[in-house]
Every structure is written in structure tokens, then in C-alpha cells.
XYZ file of C-alpha atoms in Angstrom:
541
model
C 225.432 134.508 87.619
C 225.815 132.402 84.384
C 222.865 132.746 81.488
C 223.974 130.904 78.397
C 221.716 129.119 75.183
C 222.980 126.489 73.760
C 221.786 124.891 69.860
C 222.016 121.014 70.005
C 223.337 119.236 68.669
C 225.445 120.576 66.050
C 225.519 124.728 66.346
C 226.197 126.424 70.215
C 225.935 129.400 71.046
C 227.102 130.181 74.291
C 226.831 133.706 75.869
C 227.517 134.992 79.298
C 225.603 138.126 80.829
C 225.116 140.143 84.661
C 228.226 138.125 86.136
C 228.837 138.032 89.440
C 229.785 135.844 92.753
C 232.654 134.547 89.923
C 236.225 134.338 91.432
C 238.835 134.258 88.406
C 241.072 130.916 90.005
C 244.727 130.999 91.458
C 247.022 129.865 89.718
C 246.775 126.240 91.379
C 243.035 126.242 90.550
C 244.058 127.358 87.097
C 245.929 124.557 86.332
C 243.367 121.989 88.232
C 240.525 123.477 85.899
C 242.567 123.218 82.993
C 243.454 119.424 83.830
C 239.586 118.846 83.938
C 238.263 120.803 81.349
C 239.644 118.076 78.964
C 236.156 116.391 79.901
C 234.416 119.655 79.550
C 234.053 119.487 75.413
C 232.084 118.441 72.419
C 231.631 114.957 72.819
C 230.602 112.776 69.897
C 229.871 108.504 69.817
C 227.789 106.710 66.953
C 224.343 104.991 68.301
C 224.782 101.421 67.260
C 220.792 101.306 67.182
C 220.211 103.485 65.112
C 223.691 104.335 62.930
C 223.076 108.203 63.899
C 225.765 110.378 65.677
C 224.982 111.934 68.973
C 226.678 114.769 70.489
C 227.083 115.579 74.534
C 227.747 119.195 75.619
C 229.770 119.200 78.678
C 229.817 122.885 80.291
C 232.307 122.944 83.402
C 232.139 125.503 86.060
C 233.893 126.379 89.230
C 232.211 128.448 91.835
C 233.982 131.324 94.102
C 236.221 130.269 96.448
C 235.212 130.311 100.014
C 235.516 127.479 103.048
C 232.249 127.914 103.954
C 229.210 126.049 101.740
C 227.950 128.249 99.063
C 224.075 127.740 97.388
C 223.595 128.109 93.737
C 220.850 127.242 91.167
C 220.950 125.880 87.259
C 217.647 126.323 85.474
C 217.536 124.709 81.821
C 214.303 125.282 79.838
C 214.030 122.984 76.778
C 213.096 124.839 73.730
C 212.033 122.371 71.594
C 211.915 118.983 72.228
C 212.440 116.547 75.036
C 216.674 116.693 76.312
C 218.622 114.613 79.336
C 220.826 116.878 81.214
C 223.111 115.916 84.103
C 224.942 118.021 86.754
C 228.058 116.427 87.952
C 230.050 116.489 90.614
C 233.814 116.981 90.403
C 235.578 116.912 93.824
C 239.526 117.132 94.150
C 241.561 118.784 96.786
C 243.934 121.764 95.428
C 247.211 120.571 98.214
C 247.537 117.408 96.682
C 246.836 118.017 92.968
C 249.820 116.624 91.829
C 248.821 113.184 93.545
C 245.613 113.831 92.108
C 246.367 114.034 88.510
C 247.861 110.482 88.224
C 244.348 109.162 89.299
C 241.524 108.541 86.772
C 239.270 111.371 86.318
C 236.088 109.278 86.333
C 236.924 108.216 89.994
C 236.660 112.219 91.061
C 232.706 112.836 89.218
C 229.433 111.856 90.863
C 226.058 112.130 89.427
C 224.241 114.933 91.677
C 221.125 115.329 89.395
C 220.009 114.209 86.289
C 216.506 115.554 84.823
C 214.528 113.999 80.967
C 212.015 115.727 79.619
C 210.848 119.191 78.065
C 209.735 120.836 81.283
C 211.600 123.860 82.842
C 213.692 122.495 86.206
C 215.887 123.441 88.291
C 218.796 122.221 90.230
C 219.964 123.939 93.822
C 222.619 122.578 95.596
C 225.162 123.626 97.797
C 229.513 124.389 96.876
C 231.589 122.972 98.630
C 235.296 124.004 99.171
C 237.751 123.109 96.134
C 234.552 121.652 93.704
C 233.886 122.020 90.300
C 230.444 120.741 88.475
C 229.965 119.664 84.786
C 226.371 120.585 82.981
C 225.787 117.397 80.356
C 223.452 117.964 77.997
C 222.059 115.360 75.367
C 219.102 115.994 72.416
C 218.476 112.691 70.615
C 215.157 113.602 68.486
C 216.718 116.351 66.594
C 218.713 119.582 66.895
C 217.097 121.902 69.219
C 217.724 125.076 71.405
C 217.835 125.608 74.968
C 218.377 128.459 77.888
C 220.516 127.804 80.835
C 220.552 130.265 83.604
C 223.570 129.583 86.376
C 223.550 131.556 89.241
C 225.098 131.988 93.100
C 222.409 135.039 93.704
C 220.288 132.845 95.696
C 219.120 135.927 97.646
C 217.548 138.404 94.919
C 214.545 135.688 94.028
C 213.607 137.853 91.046
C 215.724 136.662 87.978
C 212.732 134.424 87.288
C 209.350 135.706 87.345
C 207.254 134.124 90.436
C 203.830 132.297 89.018
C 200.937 132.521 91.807
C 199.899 129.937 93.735
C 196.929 129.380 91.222
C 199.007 129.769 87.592
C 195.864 129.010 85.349
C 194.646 131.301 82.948
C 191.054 132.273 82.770
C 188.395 132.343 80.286
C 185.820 134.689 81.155
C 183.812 135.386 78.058
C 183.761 134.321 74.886
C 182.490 135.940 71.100
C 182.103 135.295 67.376
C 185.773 137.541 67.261
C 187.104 138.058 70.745
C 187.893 135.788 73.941
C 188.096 137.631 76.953
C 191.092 136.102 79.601
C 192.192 136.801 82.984
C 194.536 135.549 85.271
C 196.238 135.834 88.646
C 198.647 138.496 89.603
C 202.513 137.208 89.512
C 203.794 138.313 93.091
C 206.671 140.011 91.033
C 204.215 142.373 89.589
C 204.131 143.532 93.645
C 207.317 143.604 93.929
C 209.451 144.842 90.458
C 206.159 146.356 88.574
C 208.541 148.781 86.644
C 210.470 145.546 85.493
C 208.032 143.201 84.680
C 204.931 142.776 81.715
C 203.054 139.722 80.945
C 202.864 138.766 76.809
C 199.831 136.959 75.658
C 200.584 133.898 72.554
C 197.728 133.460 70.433
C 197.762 130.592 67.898
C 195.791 127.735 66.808
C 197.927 124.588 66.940
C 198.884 123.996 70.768
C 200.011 125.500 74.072
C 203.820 125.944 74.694
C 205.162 125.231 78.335
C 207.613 128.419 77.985
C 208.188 131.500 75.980
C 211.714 129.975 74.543
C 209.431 126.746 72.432
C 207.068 129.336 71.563
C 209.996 131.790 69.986
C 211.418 128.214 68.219
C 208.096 126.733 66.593
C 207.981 130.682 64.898
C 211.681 130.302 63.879
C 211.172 126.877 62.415
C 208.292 128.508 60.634
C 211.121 130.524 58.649
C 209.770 133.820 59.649
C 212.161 136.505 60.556
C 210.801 138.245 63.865
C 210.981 142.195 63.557
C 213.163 144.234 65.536
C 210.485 144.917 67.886
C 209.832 141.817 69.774
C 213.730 141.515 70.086
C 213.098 141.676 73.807
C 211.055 138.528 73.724
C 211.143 136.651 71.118
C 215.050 135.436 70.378
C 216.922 136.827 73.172
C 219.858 135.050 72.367
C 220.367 137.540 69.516
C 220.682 140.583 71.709
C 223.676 142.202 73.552
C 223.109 141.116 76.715
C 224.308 144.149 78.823
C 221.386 145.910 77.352
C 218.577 146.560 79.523
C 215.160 147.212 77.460
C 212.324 148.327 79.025
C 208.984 148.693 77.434
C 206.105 150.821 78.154
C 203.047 149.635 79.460
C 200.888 150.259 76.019
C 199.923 147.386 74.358
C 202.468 145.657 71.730
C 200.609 143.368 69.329
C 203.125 141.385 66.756
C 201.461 138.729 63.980
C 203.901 136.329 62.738
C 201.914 134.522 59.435
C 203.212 130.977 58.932
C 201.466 128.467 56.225
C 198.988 126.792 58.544
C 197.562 130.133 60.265
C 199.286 132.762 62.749
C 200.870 133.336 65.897
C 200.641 136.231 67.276
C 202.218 137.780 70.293
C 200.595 140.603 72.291
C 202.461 141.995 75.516
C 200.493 144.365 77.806
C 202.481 145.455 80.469
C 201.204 144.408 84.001
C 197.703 144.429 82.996
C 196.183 140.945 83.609
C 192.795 140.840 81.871
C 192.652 140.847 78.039
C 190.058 140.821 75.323
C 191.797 139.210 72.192
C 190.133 140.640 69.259
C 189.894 140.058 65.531
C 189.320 136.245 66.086
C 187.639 134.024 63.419
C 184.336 132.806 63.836
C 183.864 128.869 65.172
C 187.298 128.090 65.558
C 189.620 126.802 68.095
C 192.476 128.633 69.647
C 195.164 128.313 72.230
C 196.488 131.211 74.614
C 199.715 131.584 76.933
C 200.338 133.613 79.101
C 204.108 134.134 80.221
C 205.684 136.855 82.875
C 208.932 138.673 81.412
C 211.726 140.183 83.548
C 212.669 142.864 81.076
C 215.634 143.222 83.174
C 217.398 139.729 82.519
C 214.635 137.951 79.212
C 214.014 135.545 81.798
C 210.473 134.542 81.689
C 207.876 132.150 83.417
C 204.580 130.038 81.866
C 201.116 129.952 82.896
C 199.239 127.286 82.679
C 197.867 127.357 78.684
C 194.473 127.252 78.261
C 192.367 126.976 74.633
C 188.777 128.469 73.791
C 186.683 127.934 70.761
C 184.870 131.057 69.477
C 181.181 131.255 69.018
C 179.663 130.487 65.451
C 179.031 133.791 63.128
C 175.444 134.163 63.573
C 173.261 133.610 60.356
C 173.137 136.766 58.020
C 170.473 139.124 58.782
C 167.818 138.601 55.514
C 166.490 141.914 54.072
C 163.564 141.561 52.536
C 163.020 143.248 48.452
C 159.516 144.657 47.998
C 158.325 145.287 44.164
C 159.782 148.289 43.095
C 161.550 149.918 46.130
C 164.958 150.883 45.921
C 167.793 149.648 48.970
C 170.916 151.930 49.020
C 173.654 149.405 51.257
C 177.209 149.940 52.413
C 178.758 146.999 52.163
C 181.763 146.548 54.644
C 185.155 145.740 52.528
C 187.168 145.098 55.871
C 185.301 142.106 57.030
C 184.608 140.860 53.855
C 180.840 140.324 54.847
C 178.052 138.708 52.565
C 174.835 140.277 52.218
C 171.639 139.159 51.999
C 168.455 140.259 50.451
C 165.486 137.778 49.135
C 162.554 138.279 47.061
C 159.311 136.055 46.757
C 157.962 136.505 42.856
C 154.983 137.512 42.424
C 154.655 137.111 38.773
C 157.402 134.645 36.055
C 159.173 137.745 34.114
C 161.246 139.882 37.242
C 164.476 141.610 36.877
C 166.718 142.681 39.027
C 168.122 146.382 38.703
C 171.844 146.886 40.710
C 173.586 150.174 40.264
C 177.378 150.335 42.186
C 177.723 153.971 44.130
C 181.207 153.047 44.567
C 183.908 150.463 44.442
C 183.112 147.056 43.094
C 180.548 145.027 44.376
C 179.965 141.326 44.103
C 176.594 140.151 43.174
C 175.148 136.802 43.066
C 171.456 135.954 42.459
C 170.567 132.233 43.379
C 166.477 130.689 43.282
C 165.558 128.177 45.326
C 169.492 126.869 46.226
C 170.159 127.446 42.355
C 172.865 130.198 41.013
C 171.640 132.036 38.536
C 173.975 134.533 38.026
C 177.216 135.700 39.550
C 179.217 138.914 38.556
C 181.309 141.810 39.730
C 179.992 144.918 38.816
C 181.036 148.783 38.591
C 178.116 150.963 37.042
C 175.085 149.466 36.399
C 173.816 145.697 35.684
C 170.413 144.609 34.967
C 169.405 140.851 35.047
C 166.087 139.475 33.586
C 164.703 136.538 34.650
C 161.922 134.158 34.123
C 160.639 131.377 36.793
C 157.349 130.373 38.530
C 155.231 132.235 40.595
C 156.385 132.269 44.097
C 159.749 131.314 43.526
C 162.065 132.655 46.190
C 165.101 134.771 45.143
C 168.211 135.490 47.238
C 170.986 137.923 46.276
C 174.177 138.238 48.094
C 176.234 141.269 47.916
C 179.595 141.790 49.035
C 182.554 144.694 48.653
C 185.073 143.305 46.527
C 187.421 145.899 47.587
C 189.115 146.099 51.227
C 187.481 149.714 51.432
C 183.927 149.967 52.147
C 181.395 149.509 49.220
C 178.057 151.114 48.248
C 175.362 149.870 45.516
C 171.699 150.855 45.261
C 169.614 147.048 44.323
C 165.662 147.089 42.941
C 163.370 144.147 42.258
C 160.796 145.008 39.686
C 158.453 142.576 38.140
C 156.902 146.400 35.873
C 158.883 145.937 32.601
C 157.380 148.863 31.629
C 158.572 151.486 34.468
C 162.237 150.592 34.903
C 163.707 152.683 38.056
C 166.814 153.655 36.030
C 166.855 155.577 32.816
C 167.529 153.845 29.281
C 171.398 153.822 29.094
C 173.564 153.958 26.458
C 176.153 151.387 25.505
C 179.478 152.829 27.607
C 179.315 155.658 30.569
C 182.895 156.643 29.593
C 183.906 160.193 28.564
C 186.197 160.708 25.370
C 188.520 163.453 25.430
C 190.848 164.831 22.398
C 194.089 165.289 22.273
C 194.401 167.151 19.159
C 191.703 169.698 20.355
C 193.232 170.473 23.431
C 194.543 173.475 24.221
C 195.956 176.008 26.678
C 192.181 177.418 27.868
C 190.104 174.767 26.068
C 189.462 170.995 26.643
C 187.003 168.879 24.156
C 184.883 166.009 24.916
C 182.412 163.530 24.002
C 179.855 160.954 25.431
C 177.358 158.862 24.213
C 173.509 159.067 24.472
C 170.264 156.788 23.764
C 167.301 156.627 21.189
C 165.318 158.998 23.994
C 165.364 162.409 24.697
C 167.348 163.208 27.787
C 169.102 165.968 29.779
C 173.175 165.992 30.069
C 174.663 168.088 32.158
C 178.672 168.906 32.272
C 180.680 169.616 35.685
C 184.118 170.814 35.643
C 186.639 170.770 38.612
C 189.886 172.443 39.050
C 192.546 169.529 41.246
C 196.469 168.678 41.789
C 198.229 165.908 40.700
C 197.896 164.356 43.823
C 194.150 164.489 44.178
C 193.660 162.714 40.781
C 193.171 159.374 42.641
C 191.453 159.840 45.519
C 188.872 162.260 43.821
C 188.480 158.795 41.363
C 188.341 156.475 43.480
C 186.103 158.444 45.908
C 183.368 159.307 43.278
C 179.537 158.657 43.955
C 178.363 157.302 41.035
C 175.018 157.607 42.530
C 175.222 161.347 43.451
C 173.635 164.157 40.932
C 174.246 167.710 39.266
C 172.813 168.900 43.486
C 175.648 167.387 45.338
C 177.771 169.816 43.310
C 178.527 173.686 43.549
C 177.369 176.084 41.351
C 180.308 177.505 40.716
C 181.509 173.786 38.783
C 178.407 173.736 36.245
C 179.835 174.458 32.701
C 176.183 173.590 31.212
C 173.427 171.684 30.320
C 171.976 170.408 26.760
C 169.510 167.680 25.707
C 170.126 165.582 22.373
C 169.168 161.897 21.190
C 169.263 159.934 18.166
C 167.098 156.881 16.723
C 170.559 155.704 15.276
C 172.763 154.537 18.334
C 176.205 155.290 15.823
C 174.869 158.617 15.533
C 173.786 159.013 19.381
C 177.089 160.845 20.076
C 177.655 164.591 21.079
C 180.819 166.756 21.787
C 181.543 169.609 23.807
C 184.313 172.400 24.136
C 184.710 173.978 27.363
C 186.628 177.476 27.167
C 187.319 179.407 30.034
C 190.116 176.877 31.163
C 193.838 177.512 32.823
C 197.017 176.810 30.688
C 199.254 173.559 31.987
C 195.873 173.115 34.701
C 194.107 169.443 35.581
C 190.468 169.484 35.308
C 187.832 166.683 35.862
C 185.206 166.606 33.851
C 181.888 164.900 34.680
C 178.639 164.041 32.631
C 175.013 163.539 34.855
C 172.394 161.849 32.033
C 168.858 162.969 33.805
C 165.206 161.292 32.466
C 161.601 162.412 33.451
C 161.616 160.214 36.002
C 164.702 162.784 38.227
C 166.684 159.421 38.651
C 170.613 160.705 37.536
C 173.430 158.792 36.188
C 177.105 159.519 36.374
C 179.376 158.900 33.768
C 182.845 157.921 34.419
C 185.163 160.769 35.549
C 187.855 162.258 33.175
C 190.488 163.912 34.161
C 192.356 166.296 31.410
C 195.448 168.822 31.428
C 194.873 171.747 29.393
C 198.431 172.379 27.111
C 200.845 174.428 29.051
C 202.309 176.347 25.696
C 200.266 176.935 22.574
């Protein structure tokens, strides 16, 4: 059995894998094969029509010798674009070759088949004694790939998958992210199941009528396919006396190209799947193809396409006057929230203080923006409209980790939920006041008279960013241990230069990270975190 791919017009690459039922010639064949293998070339003629050059690859074969009639098949699958191939005839008798050679060739070749189009066919026909055949294959549009499988293994019936007598594939339920498929059993899944998977072709351009166009629109796309879909995708790259075999967990590959993705998912001999992570409202295609692991030789399903159901309408949380919401915004899915508020008085403001990450905050009244920011800490906004006007504010996580922020509506300028804050929430440390067992620091305050309380905690070097990052800046002094509190004090000043205050902390390990944290507490029990700070005590002194 011959398998061979060949790149028209101008590249080939030929290759030759399981071979069998092959008889090397005698030395009287040898020399007739030679004597017609002159035809059996690169051929290359201009197109008057169209002043382009077109080139004809002529592939010549002889089959084993043997007086009795002999089947055999030749299976070409177009990769690309429509091609014209042509199986010829070549009949000469080996005891009077010499005779023979002073005839013209052309008088020896018949047409037995000749196929146009970008279909998969096949050709079976029957040897006969002392005959060779020529393969002619022609690609006008442009160059393009194609697979050739030759064989005289009539018998085996498994070097191609078998498609059921029903090849379509299924629909069977469709959501705003996932399409649920199913489809008929391939009798070869009976028969080989250890040898056989089906692989599932997402995308959102078009169906392809076999696994080789698929594997050349994603080559033309310039992406380079990863080592692991080897066995499917560009099998004309591998060694072909390899054997791979796969297991029968799912293997999900995403190619990106610059008008979306196509993405490959192969799941054994499974043949239901719910294709997930989907977008919303839009229009996709799905293949289904059978694989022979054994031999890359695969078989299409009939495509089918699916649109996914719209993403419902965000879920509207209503604000009442004064009451806090605590949300956790989800950073994977990159969902909007949405909250609205019906004034009940002009003056309102709107109070937003980010637990973590940053969030995304956009305040629009009656279809008009009024605001849109990023924030980390806390953000007030005052406003001024009519009574009755509707407000809606949309939060999202700006970060691909999940978010958290704490929003009030209040139209009582006089009780504000959070505590007067001072200009910056960062903590100052000094350098020149460090030391081996003592770290200095300072923060600023407000014109009131408030409670500060300091937090120390001992960490590695590799915990610095994740106890960062991972900080609740809407926890208090209670969510920590006892065992952290270095202290509290209260201070203010009417003069915000002067509302500054500093504070060594003794007691500390030499060459040792600490982070330090500051919790500003009013009357009211609401607490504010300042910024973390993370300082390494000297290591000599």
C-alpha cells in the first residue's frame, strides 16, 4: 500500500509508508518501467489564456506481478482547493518489449478515470498482467496540498474510517456558551475501538469536507500547530512508521488566527459532546471526522453550524438609600454589573470602596455617562439632578482574577457610611531608621479624631506578592490574630501638613521581611485599610 502528499504546484513532498503487495520488478520490467517513467515527471506548459505556468504531476506505478487480475484502490483528498486528477492506463507486453519501444508511447495509455473537484474519491479497478498506471494531477487556482492513499489491501476495509449510513451530525441543545452535538457511531468504532477516536473542529467561518483542508486553512493562517496534535493535524510531517495512539481523555487544541479561532477537540470514541466556552449570539460551524490512529487516515461527517443563544439581559440590583452591597465581580468572564438607583432628592452621592483588585465603575442617568473610572481604594462621586432621576452603575473586574468592592447610595450628606479620609492610604517607611530589630513608619491622618491601629506580620520572599495582591482592603484589626497587633493610638490635626504621625516598632528579627498594616477606625466601627508595606529589617548593624 502506497500513502503519499503531494504540494502543487511548485513544492512535493512525496512519502511512502506500511508497504506491501509491492513486487520490486525483474530485470525486464526494470528496464520497461524505466522506458516509461520518462512520462512519469514534472511536467510544465504556459496557459496561453492566461500567460500563467501550470505544472502536471505524473506518479507511475506498477503493481505485483501475478497472471491472475489483481484489485486495488487510489483515494486522493483535495486539501485545498478544487484539482483534476487522472489515472491512466499503460499496457505493454514484457516478450516483445523491444518491438514495443520503437512505438509511440501515447499509443500504449488510456484514460481509465478522471475525477474535478474538491471532494474525497476514489478509484478501484482491477491489474492486469504486465500493466502499469500513471496518477496525473493538475491545481490551476493556486498551489495547494493533497493526500493520496494507493493500496492492493482490498481485504482489510479499515485504512479509512467507515461513516454510517446516516453521516450527519446532530444538534441536540443549544446555550448562551455551549452547543451540545451527537452523532452516529462509525462501524469502525465496532470493529478497531482501540484504533480509532473521533476529533471535533470548531470555528466560525465554514465547514471543511475533510480533516486535510481543515489542517491547510490553519497553516495558511501562519500558525505553527504544537507538537501535540502532530497525529492529526499535518501528518505529512511525521515519520510514518510511527504508530501513535492516544488515550481516550479529551484533547482540546485552540489555534488563534486574526479573524477568530479554530479549535480542535478529539475525544476518543465518545460520540456526544458539549462544546463549551462559546460566545454569546454567534454563529459557529462543527466537524466531525473519524481518525485511524493507526495509518492518519481519516473520514468527514457531514458539517453542521449552530448559532448560540443571546446573553440574557443583566440581572438589575436595585440601591436603597443608605444600604451597603458587598459584590464579587467575576474577572474570568469579564461580566458587567448592574445596580440602579431612583433619586429621591437632587444632591446624591455615590460611595464605592474596592476590597480587592481593580474595579471598573461607570455611573450613567437616564442613558447619560456621568462618570467612568477605575478605582483601587475608595472613590466618592457627588452628584446633582432632578428628583426621580434614574441612576445605573455598572461594575466590572478589571483584572482576570475575581474582584470585590463594597457600593452605597446616600442622598444624607451629613452621615457618610465611610469615615473622613485623609489625602493618600499609603504607608512611609525609612530607610535611614531602619535597623536590625527596629522598622519606622508613618501615615497620614484627618482634621478628626480617630483610632489607628498597627499590624505586623512575619513572611518569605516569596509570599511578598501574593500576601499583596490577596489583601482585603475591606477587612479590620478582627480578621487578624492577636499575636500580629503591635498597637493602637489616636491623633488628629486641624492642619492637614501637620496630620502626620510616626511609629517605631522594636521587637523585630535582623535580615527578616515584615508587613506592616495601618486600620483608621471612626465612631461609626466602619475600618479602613491602608496600603500594605512590606520592610526588611538590616541584616548587620
Amino acid at each position: 500500500m502506497f500513502r503519499f502528499w503531494i504540494y502543487l504546484p511548485f513544492h512535493l513532498l512525496v512519502a511512502m509508508c506500511l508497504c506491501h503487495s509491492i513486487k520490486v520488478p525483474t530485470n525486464l520490467q526494470y528496464e520497461w518501467l524505466i522506458y516509461l517513467l520518462g512520462f512519469c515527471s514534472m511536467t510544465v506548459f504556459l496557459n496561453a489564456s492566461s500567460s500563467f505556468l501550470i505544472h502536471i504531476f505524473r506518479y507511475c506505478f506498477i503493481l505485483e506481478e501475478d497472471r491472475a487480475p489483481a484489485p486495488f484502490t487510489v483515494t486522493v483528498t483535495p486539501c485545498d482547493v478544487p484539482i483534476e486528477w487522472i489515472c491512466f492506463s499503460l499496457a505493454g507486453d514484457y516478450d516483445t518489449l523491444e518491438a514495443t519501444k520503437s512505438q509511440k508511447i501515447p499509443k500504449l495509455v488510456s484514460m481509465i478515470f478522471n475525477y474535478k473537484g474538491n471532494s474525497v474519491e476514489t478509484y478501484m479497478g482491477m491489474s492486469s498482467y504486465s500493466a502499469f498506471y500513471m496518477l496525473e494531477f493538475l491545481s490551476i487556482e493556486r498551489d495547494t496540498h493533497i493526500t493520496v492513499y494507493l493500496t492492493t489491501d482490498t481485504t482489510s476495509g479499515h485504512l479509512y474510517p467507515e461513516l454510517p449510513l446516516d453521516p450527519r451530525i446532530d444538534v441536540i441543545g443549544i446555550g448562551h456558551a455551549t452547543v451540545t452535538l451527537a452523532w452516529k457511531q462509525s462501524p469502525s468504532v465496532l470493529k478497531h475501538k482501540e484504533n480509532i477516536q473521533y476529533c471535533l473542529l470548531v470555528n466560525e467561518k465554514h465547514n471543511y469536507k475533510s480533516l486535510c483542508a481543515a489542517e491547510t486553512a490553519i497553516r495558511s493562517s501562519g500558525m505553527k500547530s504544537p507538537p501535540a496534535l502532530a497525529l492529526s493535524l499535518f501528518p505529512y510531517l511525521l515519520d510514518h512508521q510511527q504508530v501513535m495512539i492516544l488515550s481516550n481523555s479529551e484533547l482540546s487544541i485552540i489555534n488563534r488566527v486574526s479573524n477568530g479561532e479554530v479549535r480542535q477537540i478529539c475525544m476518543g470514541t465518545k460520540n456526544t459532546y458539549t462544546v463549551p466556552n462559546l460566545r454569546p449570539s454567534t454563529q459557529y460551524y462543527f466537524d466531525v471526522f473519524v481518525v485511524n490512529l493507526l495509518t492518519n487516515a481519516s473520514a468527514a461527517y457531514t458539517g453542521t453550524f449552530a448559532r448560540t443563544l443571546e446573553e440574557p439581559e443583566p440581572k438589575v440590583i436595585e440601591l436603597k438609600d443608605g444600604k451597603v452591597i458587598h459584590l464579587t465581580l467575576d474577572g474570568k468572564k469579564q461580566k458587567f454589573y448592574s445596580l440602579q438607583y431612583q433619586a429621591r432628592h437632587k444632591k446624591i452621592q455615590f460611595i464605592f470602596q474596592s476590597c480587592s483588585g481593580h474595579v471598573g465603575v461607570q455611573i450613567t442617568r437616564n442613558g447619560k455617562v456621568l462618570a467612568s473610572e477605575n478605582i483601587a481604594g475608595f472613590r466618592h462621586f457627588s452628584l446633582k439632578g432632578k428628583l426621580l432621576d434614574t441612576y445605573l452603575v455598572q461594575l466590572r473586574s478589571m483584572d482576570h482574577t475575581n474582584s470585590s468592592v463594597k457600593v452605597q447610595v446616600s442622598s444624607h450628606f451629613h452621615k457618610p457610611f465611610f469615615p473622613l479620609l485623609p489625602e493618600s492610604l499609603k504607608i512611609k517607611s525609612f530607610s535611614k531608621l531602619r535597623t536590625c530589630n527596629s522598622v519606622t513608619i508613618a501615615w497620614l491622618g484627618t482634621q478628626e479624631q480617630s483610632k489607628y491601629c498597627v499590624y505586623k506580620k512575619r513572611i518569605k520572599e516569596d509570599q511578598v506578592w501574593m500576601e499583596v495582591r490577596s489583601a482585603d482592603r475591606c477587612s479590620g484589626p478582627k480578621s487578624r490574630h492577636n499575636s500580629e497587633k503591635v498597637l493602637c493610638k489616636y491623633f488628629y490635626d486641624i492642619n492637614l501638613r501637620r496630620a502626620v504621625t510616626t511609629q517605631t516598632i522594636k521587637g523585630l528579627e535582623a535580615g527578616t521581611l515584615y508587613l506592616f498594616d495601618v486600620y483608621l477606625t471612626e465612631p461609626s466601627g466602619i475600618p479602613v485599610r491602608y496600603h500594605s508595606k512590606v520592610v526588611k529589617t538590616r541584616k548587620k548593624c
